[in-house]
C-alpha atoms as a PDB file:
ATOM      1  CA  MET A   1     -17.595   6.643  33.301  1.00  0.00           C
ATOM      2  CA  ARG A   2     -18.667   6.281  37.032  1.00  0.00           C
ATOM      3  CA  ILE A   3     -18.733   3.267  39.370  1.00  0.00           C
ATOM      4  CA  THR A   4     -21.038   3.473  42.370  1.00  0.00           C
ATOM      5  CA  ASP A   5     -19.882   2.375  45.795  1.00  0.00           C
ATOM      6  CA  GLU A   6     -22.262  -0.535  45.656  1.00  0.00           C
ATOM      7  CA  ALA A   7     -20.848  -1.824  42.368  1.00  0.00           C
ATOM      8  CA  LYS A   8     -17.284  -1.348  43.715  1.00  0.00           C
ATOM      9  CA  GLN A   9     -18.028  -3.594  46.820  1.00  0.00           C
ATOM     10  CA  LEU A  10     -19.714  -6.214  44.598  1.00  0.00           C
ATOM     11  CA  LEU A  11     -16.608  -6.212  42.126  1.00  0.00           C
ATOM     12  CA  GLN A  12     -14.157  -6.475  44.942  1.00  0.00           C
ATOM     13  CA  ASN A  13     -15.921  -9.437  46.329  1.00  0.00           C
ATOM     14  CA  VAL A  14     -15.695 -11.077  42.697  1.00  0.00           C
ATOM     15  CA  PHE A  15     -12.022 -10.056  42.523  1.00  0.00           C
ATOM     16  CA  ASP A  16     -11.157 -11.615  45.805  1.00  0.00           C
ATOM     17  CA  THR A  17     -13.018 -14.800  44.895  1.00  0.00           C
ATOM     18  CA  LYS A  18     -11.589 -15.172  41.356  1.00  0.00           C
ATOM     19  CA  GLY A  19      -7.968 -13.588  41.914  1.00  0.00           C
ATOM     20  CA  VAL A  20      -8.593 -10.996  39.425  1.00  0.00           C
ATOM     21  CA  GLU A  21      -8.090  -7.203  39.645  1.00  0.00           C
ATOM     22  CA  GLY A  22      -9.984  -5.340  37.011  1.00  0.00           C
ATOM     23  CA  ILE A  23     -12.818  -5.073  34.389  1.00  0.00           C
ATOM     24  CA  ARG A  24     -12.650  -4.614  30.743  1.00  0.00           C
ATOM     25  CA  LEU A  25     -15.226  -2.929  28.408  1.00  0.00           C
ATOM     26  CA  THR A  26     -15.442  -4.048  24.792  1.00  0.00           C
ATOM     27  CA  THR A  27     -18.003  -3.732  21.984  1.00  0.00           C
ATOM     28  CA  THR A  28     -20.287  -6.350  20.684  1.00  0.00           C
ATOM     29  CA  ALA A  29     -22.730  -6.310  17.807  1.00  0.00           C
ATOM     30  CA  GLY A  30     -26.143  -5.013  18.759  1.00  0.00           C
ATOM     31  CA  CYS A  31     -29.439  -4.402  17.063  1.00  0.00           C
ATOM     32  CA  CYS A  32     -28.749  -0.701  16.875  1.00  0.00           C
ATOM     33  CA  GLY A  33     -24.880  -1.064  16.162  1.00  0.00           C
ATOM     34  CA  PRO A  34     -22.051  -1.659  18.627  1.00  0.00           C
ATOM     35  CA  GLN A  35     -23.011  -2.272  22.191  1.00  0.00           C
ATOM     36  CA  ILE A  36     -20.822  -2.006  25.237  1.00  0.00           C
ATOM     37  CA  ALA A  37     -19.993  -5.349  27.043  1.00  0.00           C
ATOM     38  CA  LEU A  38     -18.371  -5.605  30.362  1.00  0.00           C
ATOM     39  CA  THR A  39     -15.924  -8.664  31.386  1.00  0.00           C
ATOM     40  CA  ILE A  40     -13.979  -9.537  34.375  1.00  0.00           C
ATOM     41  CA  ASP A  41     -10.622  -9.521  32.344  1.00  0.00           C
ATOM     42  CA  ALA A  42      -7.189  -8.330  32.089  1.00  0.00           C
ATOM     43  CA  PRO A  43      -6.225  -5.328  29.838  1.00  0.00           C
ATOM     44  CA  GLN A  44      -5.275  -6.186  26.384  1.00  0.00           C
ATOM     45  CA  GLU A  45      -2.241  -4.622  24.630  1.00  0.00           C
ATOM     46  CA  PHE A  46      -3.887  -1.410  23.129  1.00  0.00           C
ATOM     47  CA  ASP A  47      -6.448  -0.798  25.760  1.00  0.00           C
ATOM     48  CA  ARG A  48      -6.645   2.574  27.600  1.00  0.00           C
ATOM     49  CA  VAL A  49      -6.551   1.767  31.465  1.00  0.00           C
ATOM     50  CA  GLN A  50      -8.044   4.019  34.074  1.00  0.00           C
ATOM     51  CA  THR A  51      -8.659   3.608  37.831  1.00  0.00           C
ATOM     52  CA  ILE A  52     -12.236   4.668  38.682  1.00  0.00           C
ATOM     53  CA  ASN A  53     -13.399   4.645  42.229  1.00  0.00           C
ATOM     54  CA  GLY A  54     -10.553   2.358  43.018  1.00  0.00           C
ATOM     55  CA  ILE A  55     -11.445  -0.135  40.271  1.00  0.00           C
ATOM     56  CA  LYS A  56      -9.049  -0.960  37.358  1.00  0.00           C
ATOM     57  CA  VAL A  57     -10.946  -0.331  34.189  1.00  0.00           C
ATOM     58  CA  ALA A  58      -9.421  -1.345  30.756  1.00  0.00           C
ATOM     59  CA  PHE A  59     -11.313   0.079  27.696  1.00  0.00           C
ATOM     60  CA  ASP A  60     -10.833  -1.602  24.178  1.00  0.00           C
ATOM     61  CA  PRO A  61     -10.013   0.891  21.574  1.00  0.00           C
ATOM     62  CA  ALA A  62     -13.239   0.621  19.795  1.00  0.00           C
ATOM     63  CA  VAL A  63     -15.293   1.581  22.964  1.00  0.00           C
ATOM     64  CA  THR A  64     -16.426   5.239  22.684  1.00  0.00           C
ATOM     65  CA  GLY A  65     -19.061   7.256  24.484  1.00  0.00           C
ATOM     66  CA  THR A  66     -18.416   6.040  28.186  1.00  0.00           C
ATOM     67  CA  GLU A  67     -18.541   9.526  29.651  1.00  0.00           C
ATOM     68  CA  GLU A  68     -22.225   9.240  30.554  1.00  0.00           C
ATOM     69  CA  LEU A  69     -21.976   5.529  31.711  1.00  0.00           C
ATOM     70  CA  THR A  70     -22.476   4.455  35.301  1.00  0.00           C
ATOM     71  CA  LEU A  71     -21.846   1.001  36.582  1.00  0.00           C
ATOM     72  CA  ASP A  72     -24.166   0.154  39.425  1.00  0.00           C
ATOM     73  CA  ARG A  73     -25.256  -2.937  41.478  1.00  0.00           C
ATOM     74  CA  GLU A  74     -28.800  -4.276  40.622  1.00  0.00           C
ATOM     75  CA  GLU A  75     -30.841  -6.850  42.659  1.00  0.00           C
ATOM     76  CA  ASN A  76     -33.861  -8.485  41.194  1.00  0.00           C
ATOM     77  CA  GLN A  77     -35.605 -11.655  41.192  1.00  0.00           C
ATOM     78  CA  ASN A  78     -32.687 -13.449  39.484  1.00  0.00           C
ATOM     79  CA  GLY A  79     -30.166 -12.232  42.136  1.00  0.00           C
ATOM     80  CA  VAL A  80     -27.541  -9.546  42.435  1.00  0.00           C
ATOM     81  CA  GLY A  81     -25.468  -8.379  39.699  1.00  0.00           C
ATOM     82  CA  LEU A  82     -24.159  -5.200  37.729  1.00  0.00           C
ATOM     83  CA  VAL A  83     -25.908  -2.954  35.288  1.00  0.00           C
ATOM     84  CA  LEU A  84     -24.298  -0.368  32.917  1.00  0.00           C
ATOM     85  CA  ILE A  85     -26.754   2.630  33.058  1.00  0.00           C
ATOM     86  CA  GLY A  86     -26.596   5.477  30.249  1.00  0.00           C
ATOM     87  CA  GLY A  87     -25.598   3.336  27.212  1.00  0.00           C
ATOM     88  CA  SER A  88     -27.702   2.828  24.285  1.00  0.00           C
ATOM     89  CA  ASN A  89     -30.771   0.617  24.884  1.00  0.00           C
ATOM     90  CA  CYS A  90     -32.624   1.049  21.517  1.00  0.00           C
ATOM     91  CA  CYS A  91     -33.746  -2.492  21.346  1.00  0.00           C
END
């Protein structure tokens, strides 16, 4: 997984505001099978934790296939947010 500098800056602003220090990747049910979901959350007991571009990232044990993922900042008519690029988007 890769985190762009733009996403890092946005995350650090959120962390400072909310008093948290990391993100967590989990899986949710999707139309094509499990989909990766991102939350601002503390690691759980069996998570694998890595620091990527200065950001603490916890991976739920069920999460696989993150090698090609990029977390980036996205700005559109709805505002500014984060987007995971490279995951399955078959729907």
